Coordinates of C-alpha atoms (C1' of nucleotides) in Angstrom, one line a residue:
Chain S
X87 CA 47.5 -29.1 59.2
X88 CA 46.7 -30.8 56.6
X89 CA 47.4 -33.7 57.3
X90 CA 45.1 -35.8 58.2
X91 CA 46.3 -37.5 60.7
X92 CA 44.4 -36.6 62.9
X93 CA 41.3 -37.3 62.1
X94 CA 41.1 -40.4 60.6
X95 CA 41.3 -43.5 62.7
X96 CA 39.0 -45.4 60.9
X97 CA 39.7 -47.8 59.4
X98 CA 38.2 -47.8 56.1
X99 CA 35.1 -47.1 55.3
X100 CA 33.1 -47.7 52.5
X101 CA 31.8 -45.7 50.5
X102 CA 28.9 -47.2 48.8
X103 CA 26.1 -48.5 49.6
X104 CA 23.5 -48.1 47.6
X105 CA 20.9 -48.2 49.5
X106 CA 20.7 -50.2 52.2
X107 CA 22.4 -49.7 55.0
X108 CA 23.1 -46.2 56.0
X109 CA 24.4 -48.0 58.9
X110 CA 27.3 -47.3 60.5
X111 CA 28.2 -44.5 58.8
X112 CA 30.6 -43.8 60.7
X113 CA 33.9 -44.9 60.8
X114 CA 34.7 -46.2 57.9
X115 CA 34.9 -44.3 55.3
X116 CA 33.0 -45.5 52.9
X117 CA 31.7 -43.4 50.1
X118 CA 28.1 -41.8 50.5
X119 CA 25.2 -43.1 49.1
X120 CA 23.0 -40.6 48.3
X121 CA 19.6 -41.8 49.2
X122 CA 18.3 -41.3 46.4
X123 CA 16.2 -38.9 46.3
X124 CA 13.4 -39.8 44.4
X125 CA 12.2 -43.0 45.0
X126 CA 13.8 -46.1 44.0
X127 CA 12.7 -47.3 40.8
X128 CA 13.0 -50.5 39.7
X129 CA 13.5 -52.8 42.2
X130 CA 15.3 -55.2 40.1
X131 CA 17.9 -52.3 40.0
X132 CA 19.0 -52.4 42.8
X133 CA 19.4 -56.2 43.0
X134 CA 22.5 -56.6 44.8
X135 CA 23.7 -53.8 45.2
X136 CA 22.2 -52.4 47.5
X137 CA 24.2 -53.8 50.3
X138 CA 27.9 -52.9 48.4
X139 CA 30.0 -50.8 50.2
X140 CA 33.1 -49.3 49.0
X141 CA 35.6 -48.1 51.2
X142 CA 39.0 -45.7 50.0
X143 CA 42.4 -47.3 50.4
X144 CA 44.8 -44.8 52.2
X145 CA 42.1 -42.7 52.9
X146 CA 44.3 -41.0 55.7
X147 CA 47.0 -40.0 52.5
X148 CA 44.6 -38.6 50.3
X149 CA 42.9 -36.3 53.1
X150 CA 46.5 -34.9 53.7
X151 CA 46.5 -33.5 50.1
X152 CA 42.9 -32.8 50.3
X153 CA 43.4 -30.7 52.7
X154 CA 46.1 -28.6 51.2
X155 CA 44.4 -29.0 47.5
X156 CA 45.5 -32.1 45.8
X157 CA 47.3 -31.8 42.2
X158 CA 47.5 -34.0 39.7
X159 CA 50.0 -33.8 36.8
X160 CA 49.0 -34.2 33.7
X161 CA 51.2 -34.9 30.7
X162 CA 51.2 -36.1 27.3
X163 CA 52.6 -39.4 27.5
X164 CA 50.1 -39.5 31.1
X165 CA 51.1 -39.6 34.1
X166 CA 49.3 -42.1 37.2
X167 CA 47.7 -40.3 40.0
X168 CA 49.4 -40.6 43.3
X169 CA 48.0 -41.3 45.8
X170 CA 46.5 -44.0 44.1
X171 CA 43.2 -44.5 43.8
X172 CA 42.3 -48.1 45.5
X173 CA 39.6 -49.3 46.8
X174 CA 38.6 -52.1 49.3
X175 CA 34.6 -53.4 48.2
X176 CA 32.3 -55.2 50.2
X177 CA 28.8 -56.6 50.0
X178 CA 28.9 -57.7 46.5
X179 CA 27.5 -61.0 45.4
X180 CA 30.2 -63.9 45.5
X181 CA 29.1 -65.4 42.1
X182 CA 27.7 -62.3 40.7
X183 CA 30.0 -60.7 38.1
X184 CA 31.0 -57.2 38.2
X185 CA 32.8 -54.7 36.3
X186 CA 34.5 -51.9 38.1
X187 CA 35.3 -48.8 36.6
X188 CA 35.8 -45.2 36.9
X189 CA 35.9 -41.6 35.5
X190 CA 36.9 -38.5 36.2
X191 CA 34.1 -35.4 36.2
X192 CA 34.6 -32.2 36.3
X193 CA 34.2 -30.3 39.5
X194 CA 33.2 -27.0 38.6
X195 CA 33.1 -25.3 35.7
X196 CA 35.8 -22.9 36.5
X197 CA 39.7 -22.6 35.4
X198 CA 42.0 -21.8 38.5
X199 CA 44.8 -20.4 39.1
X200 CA 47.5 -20.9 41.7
X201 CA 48.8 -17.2 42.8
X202 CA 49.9 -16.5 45.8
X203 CA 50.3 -19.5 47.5
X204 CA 46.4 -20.6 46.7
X205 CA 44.0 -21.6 44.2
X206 CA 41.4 -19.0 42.9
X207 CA 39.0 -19.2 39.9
X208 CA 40.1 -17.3 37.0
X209 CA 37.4 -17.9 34.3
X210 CA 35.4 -20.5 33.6
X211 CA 36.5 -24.3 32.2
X212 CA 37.0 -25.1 28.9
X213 CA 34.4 -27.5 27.8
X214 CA 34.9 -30.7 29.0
X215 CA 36.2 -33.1 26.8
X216 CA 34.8 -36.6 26.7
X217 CA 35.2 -38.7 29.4
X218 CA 36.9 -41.2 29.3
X219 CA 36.0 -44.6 31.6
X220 CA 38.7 -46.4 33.0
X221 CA 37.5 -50.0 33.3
X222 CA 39.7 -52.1 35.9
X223 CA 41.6 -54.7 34.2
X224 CA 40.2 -57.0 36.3
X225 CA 36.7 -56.3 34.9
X226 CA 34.8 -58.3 35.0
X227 CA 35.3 -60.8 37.6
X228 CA 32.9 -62.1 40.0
X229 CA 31.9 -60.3 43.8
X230 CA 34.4 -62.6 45.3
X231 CA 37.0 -61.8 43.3
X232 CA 37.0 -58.0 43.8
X233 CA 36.3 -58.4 47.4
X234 CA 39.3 -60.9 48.0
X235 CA 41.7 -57.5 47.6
X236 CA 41.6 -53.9 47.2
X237 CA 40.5 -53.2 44.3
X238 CA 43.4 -50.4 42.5
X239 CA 43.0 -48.4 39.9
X240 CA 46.7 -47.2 40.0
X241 CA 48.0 -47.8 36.2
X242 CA 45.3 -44.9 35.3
X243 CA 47.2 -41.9 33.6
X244 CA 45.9 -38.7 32.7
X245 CA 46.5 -36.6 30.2
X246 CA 46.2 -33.4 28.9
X247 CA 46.6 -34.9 25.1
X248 CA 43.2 -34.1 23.8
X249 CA 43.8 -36.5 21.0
X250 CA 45.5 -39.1 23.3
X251 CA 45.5 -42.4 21.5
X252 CA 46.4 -44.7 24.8
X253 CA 43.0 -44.6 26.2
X254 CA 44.2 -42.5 28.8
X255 CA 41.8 -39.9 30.7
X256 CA 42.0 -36.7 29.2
X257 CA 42.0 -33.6 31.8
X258 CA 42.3 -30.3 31.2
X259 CA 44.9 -27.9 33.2
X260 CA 43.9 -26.2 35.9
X261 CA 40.5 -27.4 36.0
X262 CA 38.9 -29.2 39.4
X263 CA 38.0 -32.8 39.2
X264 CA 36.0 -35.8 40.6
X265 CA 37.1 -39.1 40.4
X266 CA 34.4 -41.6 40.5
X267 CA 34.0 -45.4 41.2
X268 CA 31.6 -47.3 38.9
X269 CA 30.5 -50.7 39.5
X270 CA 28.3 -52.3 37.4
X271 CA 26.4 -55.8 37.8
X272 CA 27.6 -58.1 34.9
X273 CA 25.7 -60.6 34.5
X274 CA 23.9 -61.7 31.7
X275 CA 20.5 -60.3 33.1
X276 CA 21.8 -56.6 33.0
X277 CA 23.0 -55.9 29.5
X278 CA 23.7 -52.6 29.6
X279 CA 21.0 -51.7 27.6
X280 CA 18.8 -53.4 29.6
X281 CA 16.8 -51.1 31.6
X282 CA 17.7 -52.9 34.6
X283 CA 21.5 -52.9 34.3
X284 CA 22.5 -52.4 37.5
X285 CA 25.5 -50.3 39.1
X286 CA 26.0 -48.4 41.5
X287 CA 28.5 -44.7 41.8
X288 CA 30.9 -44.1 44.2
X289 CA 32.1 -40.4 44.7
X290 CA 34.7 -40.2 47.7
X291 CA 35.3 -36.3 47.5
X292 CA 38.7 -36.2 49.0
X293 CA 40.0 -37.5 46.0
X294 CA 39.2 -34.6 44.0
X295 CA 42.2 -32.7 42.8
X296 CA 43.1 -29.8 40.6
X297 CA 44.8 -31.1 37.1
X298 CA 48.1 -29.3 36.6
X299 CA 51.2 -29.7 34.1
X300 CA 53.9 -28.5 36.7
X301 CA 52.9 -28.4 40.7
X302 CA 51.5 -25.3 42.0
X303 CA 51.9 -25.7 45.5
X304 CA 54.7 -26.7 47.3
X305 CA 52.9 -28.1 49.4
X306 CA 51.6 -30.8 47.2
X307 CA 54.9 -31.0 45.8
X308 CA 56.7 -31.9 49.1
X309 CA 53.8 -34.5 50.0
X310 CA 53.9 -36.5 46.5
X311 CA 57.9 -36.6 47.6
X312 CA 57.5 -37.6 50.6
X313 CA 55.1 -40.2 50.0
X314 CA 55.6 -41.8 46.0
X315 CA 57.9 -44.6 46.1
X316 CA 59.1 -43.3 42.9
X317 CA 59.8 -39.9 43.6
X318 CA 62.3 -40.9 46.5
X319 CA 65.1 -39.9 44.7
X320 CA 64.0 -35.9 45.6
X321 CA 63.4 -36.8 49.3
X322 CA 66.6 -36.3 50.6
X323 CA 67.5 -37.1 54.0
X324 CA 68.6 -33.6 54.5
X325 CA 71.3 -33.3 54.1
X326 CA 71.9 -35.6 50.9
X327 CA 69.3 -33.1 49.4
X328 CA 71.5 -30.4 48.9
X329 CA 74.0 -32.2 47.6
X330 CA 72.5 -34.0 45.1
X331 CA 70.6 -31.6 43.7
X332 CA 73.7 -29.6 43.6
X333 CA 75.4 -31.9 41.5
X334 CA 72.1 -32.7 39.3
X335 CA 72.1 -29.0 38.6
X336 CA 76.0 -28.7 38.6
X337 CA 74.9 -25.7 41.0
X338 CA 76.5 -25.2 43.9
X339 CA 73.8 -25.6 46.3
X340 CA 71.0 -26.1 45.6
X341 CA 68.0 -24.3 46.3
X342 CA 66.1 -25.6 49.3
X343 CA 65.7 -29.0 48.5
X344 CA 63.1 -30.8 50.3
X345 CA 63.2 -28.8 52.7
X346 CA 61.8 -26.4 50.6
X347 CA 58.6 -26.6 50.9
X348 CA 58.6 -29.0 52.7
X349 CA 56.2 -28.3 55.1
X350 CA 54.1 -25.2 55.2
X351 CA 51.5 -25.3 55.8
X352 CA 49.9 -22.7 54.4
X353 CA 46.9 -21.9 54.0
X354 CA 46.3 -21.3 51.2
X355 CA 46.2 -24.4 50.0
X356 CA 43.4 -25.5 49.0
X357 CA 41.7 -24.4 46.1
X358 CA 39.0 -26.5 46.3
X359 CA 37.0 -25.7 49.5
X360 CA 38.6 -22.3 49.1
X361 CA 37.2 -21.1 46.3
X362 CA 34.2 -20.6 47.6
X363 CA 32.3 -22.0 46.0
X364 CA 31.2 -24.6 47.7
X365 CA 30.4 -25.1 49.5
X366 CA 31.2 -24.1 52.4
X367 CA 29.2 -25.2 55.6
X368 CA 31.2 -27.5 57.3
X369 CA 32.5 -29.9 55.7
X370 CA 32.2 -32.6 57.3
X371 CA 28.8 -32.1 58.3
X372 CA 28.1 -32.2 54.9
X373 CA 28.7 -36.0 55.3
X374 CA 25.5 -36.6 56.6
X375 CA 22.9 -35.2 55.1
X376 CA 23.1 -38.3 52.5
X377 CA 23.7 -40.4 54.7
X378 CA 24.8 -43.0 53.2
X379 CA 28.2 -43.9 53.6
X380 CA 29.2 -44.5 50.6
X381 CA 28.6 -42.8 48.3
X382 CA 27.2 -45.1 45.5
X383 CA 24.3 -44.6 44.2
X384 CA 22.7 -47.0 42.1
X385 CA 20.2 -46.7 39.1
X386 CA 19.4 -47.8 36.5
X387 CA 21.1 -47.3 33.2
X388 CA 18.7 -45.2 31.7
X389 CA 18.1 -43.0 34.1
X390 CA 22.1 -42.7 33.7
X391 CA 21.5 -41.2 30.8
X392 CA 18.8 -39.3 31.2
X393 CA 20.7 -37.7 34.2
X394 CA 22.0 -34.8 34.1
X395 CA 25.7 -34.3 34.4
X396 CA 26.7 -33.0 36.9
X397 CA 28.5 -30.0 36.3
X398 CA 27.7 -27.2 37.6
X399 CA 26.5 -26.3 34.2
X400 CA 23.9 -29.0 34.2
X401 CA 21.4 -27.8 35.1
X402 CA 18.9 -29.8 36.8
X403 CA 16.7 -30.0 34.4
X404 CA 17.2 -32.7 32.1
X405 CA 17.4 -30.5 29.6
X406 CA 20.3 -28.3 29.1
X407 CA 22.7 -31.0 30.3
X408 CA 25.5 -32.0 28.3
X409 CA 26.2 -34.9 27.8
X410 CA 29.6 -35.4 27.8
X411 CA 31.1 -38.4 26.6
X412 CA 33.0 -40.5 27.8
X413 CA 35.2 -42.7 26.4
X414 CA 36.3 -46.0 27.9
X415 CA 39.5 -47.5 28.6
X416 CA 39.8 -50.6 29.0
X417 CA 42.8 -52.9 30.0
X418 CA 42.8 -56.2 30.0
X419 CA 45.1 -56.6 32.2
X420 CA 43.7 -58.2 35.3
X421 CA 45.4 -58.8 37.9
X422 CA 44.6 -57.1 40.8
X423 CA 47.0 -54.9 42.1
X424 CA 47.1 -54.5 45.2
X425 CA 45.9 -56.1 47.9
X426 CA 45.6 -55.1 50.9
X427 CA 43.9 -52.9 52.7
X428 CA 45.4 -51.7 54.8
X429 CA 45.8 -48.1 55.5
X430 CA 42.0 -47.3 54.6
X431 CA 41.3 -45.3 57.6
X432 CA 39.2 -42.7 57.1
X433 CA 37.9 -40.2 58.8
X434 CA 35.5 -38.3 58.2
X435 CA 36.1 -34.7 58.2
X436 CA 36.5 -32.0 56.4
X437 CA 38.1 -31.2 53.9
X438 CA 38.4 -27.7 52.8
X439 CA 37.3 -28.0 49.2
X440 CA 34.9 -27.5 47.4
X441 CA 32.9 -29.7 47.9
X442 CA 32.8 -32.4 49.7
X443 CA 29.6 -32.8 51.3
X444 CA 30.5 -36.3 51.4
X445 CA 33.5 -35.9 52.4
X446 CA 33.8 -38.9 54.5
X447 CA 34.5 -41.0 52.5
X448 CA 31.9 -41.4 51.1
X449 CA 29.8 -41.8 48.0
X450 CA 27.1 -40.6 47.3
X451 CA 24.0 -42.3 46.4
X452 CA 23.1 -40.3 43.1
X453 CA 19.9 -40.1 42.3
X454 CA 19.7 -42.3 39.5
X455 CA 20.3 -39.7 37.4
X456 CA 22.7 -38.7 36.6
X457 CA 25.5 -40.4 36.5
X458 CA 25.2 -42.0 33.7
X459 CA 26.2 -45.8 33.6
X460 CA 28.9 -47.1 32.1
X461 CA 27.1 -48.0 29.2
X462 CA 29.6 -49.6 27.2
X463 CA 30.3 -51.9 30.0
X464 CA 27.3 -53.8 29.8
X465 CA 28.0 -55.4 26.8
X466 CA 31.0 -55.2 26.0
X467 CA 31.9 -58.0 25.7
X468 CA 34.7 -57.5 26.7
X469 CA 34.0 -56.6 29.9
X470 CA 32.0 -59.7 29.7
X471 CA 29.2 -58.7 30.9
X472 CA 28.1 -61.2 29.1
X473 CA 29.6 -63.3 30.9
X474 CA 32.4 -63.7 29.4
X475 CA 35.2 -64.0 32.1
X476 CA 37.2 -61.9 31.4
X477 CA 38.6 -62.1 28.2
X478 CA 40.5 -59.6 27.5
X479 CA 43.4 -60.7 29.3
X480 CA 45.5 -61.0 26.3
X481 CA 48.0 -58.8 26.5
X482 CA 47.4 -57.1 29.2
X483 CA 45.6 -54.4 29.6
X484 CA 44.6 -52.4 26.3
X485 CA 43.1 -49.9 26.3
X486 CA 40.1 -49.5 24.6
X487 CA 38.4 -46.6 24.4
X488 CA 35.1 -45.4 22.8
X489 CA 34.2 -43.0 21.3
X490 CA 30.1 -42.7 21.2
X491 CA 28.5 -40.5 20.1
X492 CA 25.2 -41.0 21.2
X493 CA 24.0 -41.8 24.3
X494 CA 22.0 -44.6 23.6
X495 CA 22.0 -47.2 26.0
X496 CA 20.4 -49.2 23.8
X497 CA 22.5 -49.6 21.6
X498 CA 24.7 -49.8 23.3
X499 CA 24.4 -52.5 24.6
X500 CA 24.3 -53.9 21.8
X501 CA 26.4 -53.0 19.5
X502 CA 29.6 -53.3 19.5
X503 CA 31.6 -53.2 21.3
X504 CA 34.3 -53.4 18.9
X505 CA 36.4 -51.7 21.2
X506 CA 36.5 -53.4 23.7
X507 CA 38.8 -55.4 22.2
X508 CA 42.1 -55.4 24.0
X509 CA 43.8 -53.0 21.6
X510 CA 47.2 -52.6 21.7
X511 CA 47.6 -50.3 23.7
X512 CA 46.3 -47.5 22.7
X513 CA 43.6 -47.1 20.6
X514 CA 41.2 -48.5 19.7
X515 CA 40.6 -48.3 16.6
X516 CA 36.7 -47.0 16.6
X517 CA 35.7 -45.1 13.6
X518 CA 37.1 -42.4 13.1
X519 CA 34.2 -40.3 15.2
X520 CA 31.6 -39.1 15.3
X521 CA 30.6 -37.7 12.5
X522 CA 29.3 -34.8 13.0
X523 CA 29.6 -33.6 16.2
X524 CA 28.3 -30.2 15.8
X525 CA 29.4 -29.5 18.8
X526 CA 30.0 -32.2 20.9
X527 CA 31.1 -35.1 19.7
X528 CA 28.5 -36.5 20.7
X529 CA 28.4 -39.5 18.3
X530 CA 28.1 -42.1 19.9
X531 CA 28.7 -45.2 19.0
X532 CA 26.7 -47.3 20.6
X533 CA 28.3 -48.6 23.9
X534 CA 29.8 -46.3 24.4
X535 CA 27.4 -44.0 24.9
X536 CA 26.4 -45.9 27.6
X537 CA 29.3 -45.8 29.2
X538 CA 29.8 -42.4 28.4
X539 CA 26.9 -42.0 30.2
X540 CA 27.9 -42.9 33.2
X541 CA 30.2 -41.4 33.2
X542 CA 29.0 -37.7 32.6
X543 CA 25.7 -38.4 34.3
X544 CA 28.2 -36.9 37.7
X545 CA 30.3 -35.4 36.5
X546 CA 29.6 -32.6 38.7
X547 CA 31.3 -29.6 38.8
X548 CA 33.0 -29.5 42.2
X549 CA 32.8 -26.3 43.1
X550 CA 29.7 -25.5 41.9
X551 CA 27.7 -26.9 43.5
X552 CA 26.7 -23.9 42.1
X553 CA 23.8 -23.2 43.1
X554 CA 22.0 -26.6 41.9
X555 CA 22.1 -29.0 43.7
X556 CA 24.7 -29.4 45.8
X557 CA 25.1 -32.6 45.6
X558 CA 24.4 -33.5 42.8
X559 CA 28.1 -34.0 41.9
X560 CA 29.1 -36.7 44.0
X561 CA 27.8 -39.6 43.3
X562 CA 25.7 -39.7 40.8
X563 CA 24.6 -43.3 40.6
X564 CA 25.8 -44.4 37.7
X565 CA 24.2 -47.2 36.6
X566 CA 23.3 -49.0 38.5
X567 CA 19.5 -49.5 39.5
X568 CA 19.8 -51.2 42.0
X569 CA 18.9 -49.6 44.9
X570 CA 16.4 -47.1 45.7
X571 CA 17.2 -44.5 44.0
X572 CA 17.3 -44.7 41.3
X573 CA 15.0 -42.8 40.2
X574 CA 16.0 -43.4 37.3
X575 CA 14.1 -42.8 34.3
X576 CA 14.4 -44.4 31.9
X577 CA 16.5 -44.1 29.2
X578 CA 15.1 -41.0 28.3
X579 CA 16.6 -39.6 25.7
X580 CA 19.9 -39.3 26.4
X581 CA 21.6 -37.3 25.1
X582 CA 21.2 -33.7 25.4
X583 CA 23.4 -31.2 25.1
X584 CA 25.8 -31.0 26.4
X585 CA 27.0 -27.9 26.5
X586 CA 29.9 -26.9 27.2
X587 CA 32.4 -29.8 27.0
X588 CA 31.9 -31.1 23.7
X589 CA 34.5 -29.7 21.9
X590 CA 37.0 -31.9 21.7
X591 CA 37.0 -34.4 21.4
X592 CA 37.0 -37.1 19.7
X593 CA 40.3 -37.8 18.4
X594 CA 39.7 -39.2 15.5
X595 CA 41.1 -42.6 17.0
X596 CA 38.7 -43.5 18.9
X597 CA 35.1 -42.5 19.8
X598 CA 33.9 -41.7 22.4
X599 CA 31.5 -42.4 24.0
X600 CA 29.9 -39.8 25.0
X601 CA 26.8 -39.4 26.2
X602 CA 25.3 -36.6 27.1
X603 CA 23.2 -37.3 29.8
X604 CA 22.1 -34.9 32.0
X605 CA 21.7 -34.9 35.4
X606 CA 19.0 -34.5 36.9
X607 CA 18.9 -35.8 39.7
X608 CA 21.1 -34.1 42.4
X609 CA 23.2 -36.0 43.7
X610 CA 25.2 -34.6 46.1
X611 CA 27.9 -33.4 45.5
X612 CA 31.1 -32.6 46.7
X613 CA 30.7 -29.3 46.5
X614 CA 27.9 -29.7 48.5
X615 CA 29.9 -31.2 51.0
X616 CA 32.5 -29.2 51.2
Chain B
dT907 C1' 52.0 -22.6 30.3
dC908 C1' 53.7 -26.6 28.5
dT909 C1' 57.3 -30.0 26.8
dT910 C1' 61.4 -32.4 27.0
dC911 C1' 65.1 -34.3 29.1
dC912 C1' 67.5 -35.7 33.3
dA913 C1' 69.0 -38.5 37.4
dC914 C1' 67.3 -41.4 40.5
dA915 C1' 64.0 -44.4 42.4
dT916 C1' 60.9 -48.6 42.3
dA917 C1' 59.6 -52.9 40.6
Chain Q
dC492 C1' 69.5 -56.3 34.1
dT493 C1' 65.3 -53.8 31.9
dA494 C1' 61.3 -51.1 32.2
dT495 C1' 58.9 -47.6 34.2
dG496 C1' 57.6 -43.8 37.2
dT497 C1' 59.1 -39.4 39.7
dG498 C1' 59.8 -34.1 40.1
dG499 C1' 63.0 -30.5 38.7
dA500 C1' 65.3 -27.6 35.4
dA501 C1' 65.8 -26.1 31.2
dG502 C1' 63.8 -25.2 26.9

DNA sequence: TCTTCCACATA
DNA sequence: CTATGTGGAAG
């Protein structure tokens, strides 16, 4: 069943391209552009990156727990996401400089709840917290740079520490999300408040996964076992199984061991196509209707903003959107992780949750809207947008995170980006937040609004799809103008509500960023796929 | 449901 | 060797 296998044979594909070339399409797997939709703003947007393509490492791995409904745990210290999210990027500028990034959306607004051997909504989420953006250490570094290897993002940890001080991303349990691939033009021309900045938003659906503190499904279980280097020590060749978890438990014989669950298929799996929600026409099918391959988007910063998140509460309308926030991690640390490509193989096909219209690897195009930019990344200097190479390498990677409150590109971009300063680990040291946040914490501080921005503009809800726009989840173009899309607006105002998720938080380390932005534009979404 | 600790694995 | 990441069981 679930497992991939057979379907992919591709060999990678990319997700992304902003524009461009819808081309091939096909094999590869690269994320869907969403055309966007309305017409392409800005040309200078798109600059660039029109012709990126980003294509999912391992592709083949993370359909097999697609398929059955992928978990995530989350803990307090946080906990990396296996498989691990790498990526293999193409058609970026040699010389240009680049910051690559991501977050993680919500999918839907629901809470599940794993009974009976499958997922099924209980309620509705919790209000999403901030989000938080996960800059690459390597960020920022020029197109040849990222292009030379994949491109991981495998030291990111989630949490479900509200307050987490390590710049982790901070997920609430049993909720759906979307992780999304950012990348943002950094040269000097784009400052993030710049109208122009470009970037571009990569949504590959089948790496959207249900955050858990314990694994629901045995399923998943059994697969992270089978396939984490560091959970070999619960693989057991058979028989070794039994024995050693006998004499771990001082039991006699242990329960099933691998074995255990090792394999069933069941069904009931996955949550994500199955609640419903989604969307539900074939999945795979879904792929197309974008297009694009990948699923980038590109558009402009502002429209970032302006977008409407995702989730299934946005609401198309640029009004009601939250903004969430996001907050931004950033490590110095750059070395590039891993390298090579190898396994990306994709295939296109279904995957059973929620959505996926994009399934294939793909990214979506977002509509400018919503999906916000990474503000902060502009100018942060530490990102170097400016130019700098990348400074931050001291120490290796710190986190930084932000805390905005307001959306503002603008300032953003210039402003501070105190944070970005290679913290220690862990916090950053931003004010102490957001003052008020009525509800949201929406303070923003200046950057990282922005990059808050971006971050929410997706965030899409994954099942939801809801009844908006089905796409509108996947790949909202962040930030980047670039391509057509981008319809961005402009910075509109940004922030908005942002209902629901504001609560939290802003730990009083650090600030988000948050951003509210809304998101308008659809953007496909996964749910729509799926 | 979540947290802590554990033995074992990678790196 | 150390440091760190795993899932499971126990709490």
């Amino acid at each position: 069943m679930a497992n991939g296998g057979d379907q992919f044979g591709l060999a990678e594909r990319p997700d992304s391209d902003c524009m461009d070339s819808p081309k091939e399409t096909k094999q590869e797997n690269p994320s869907f552009t969403l055309n966007s939709p309305t017409s392409p703003q800005t040309a200078s947007s798109q600059q660039g990156m029109e012709g990126i393509k980003v294509f999912l490492h391992d592709r083949e791995l993370w359909t097999k727990f697609d398929e059955v409904g992928t978990e995530m745990i989350i803990t307090k210290a946080g906990r990396r996401m296996f498989p691990s999210y790498k990526v293999k990027v193409t058609g970026l500028n040699p010389k240009t400089k680049y910051i690559l990034l991501m977050d993680i959306v919500p999918g839907d607004d629901h809470r599940y709840k794993f009974a009976d051997n499958k997922w099924s909504i209980t309620g509705k989420a919790e209000p999403a917290m901030p989000g938080r953006l996960y800059v690459h250490p390597d960020s920022p570094a020029t197109g040849a740079h990222w292009s030379r290897q994949l491109v991981s993002f495998q030291k990111l940890k989630l949490t479900n520490n509200h307050l987490d001080p390590f710049g982790h991303i901070i997920l609430n349990s049993m909720h759906k999300y979307q992780p999304r691939l950012h990348i943002v033009k950094a040269d000097e021309n784009n400052g993030f408040g710049s109208k122009n900045t470009a970037f571009c938003t990569h949504v590959f659906s089948e790496t959207a996964f249900i955050a858990v503190t314990s694994y629901q499904n045995h399923k998943i279980t059994q697969l992270k076992i089978e396939n984490n280097p560091f959970a070999k020590g619960f693989r057991g060749s058979d028989d070794n199984e039994l024995h050693r978890m006998a004499k771990l438990q001082g039991k006699d014989y242990p329960v099933v061991p691998r074995s255990t669950v090792r394999q069933r298929a069941c069904s009931a799996g996955s949550p994500f196509s199955g609640e419903g929600r989604g969307l539900r026409g074939s999945p795979e099918a879904v792929a197309s209707p974008y297009s694009c391959e990948n699923g980038l988007s590109c558009s402009s910063p502002q429209e970032l903003l302006n977008a409407p998140p995702a989730h299934p509460y946005t609401l198309p309308h640029p009004h009601l959107q939250h903004g969430q926030q996001t907050q931004v991690y950033h490590c110095t640390k750059r070395k590039v992780e891993e390298n090579c490509p190898s396994g990306n193989r994709q295939h296109p096909y279904k995957k059973p949750f929620t959505g996926s219209s994009p399934s294939e690897g793909e990214s979506y195009y977002h509509p400018s809207s919503y999906p916000p930019p990474p503000p902060g990344l502009a100018n942060n200097p530490a990102l170097g947008l400016t130019d700098s190479p990348y400074s931050s390498d001291m120490g290796q990677r710190q986190a930084c995170m932000f805390a905005g409150s307001e959306p503002r590109l603008d300032e953003l971009s210039c402003a501070s980006w105190s944070y970005t300063c290679p913290l220690p680990s862990a916090m950053t040291p931003m004010e102490p937040y957001p003052p008020y946040t009525p509800h949201p914490p929406y303070s923003s501080s200046p950057q990282g609004s922005r990059l808050s921005a971006i971050a929410h503009q997706s965030s899409p809800p994954l099942g939801e799809h809801i009844a908006h726009d089905p796409y509108q989840s996947q790949s909202s173009g962040p930030p980047s103008q670039s391509s057509q899309n981008i319809h961005s607006r402009q910075l509109s105002p940004p922030l908005r509500e942002y209902p629901r998720y504001t609560p939290n938080l802003s730990p009083p380390l650090y600030h988000t960023l948050e951003t509210h932005t809304h998101i308008r534009c659809g953007v496909p979404e996964w749910s729509a796929a799926s």
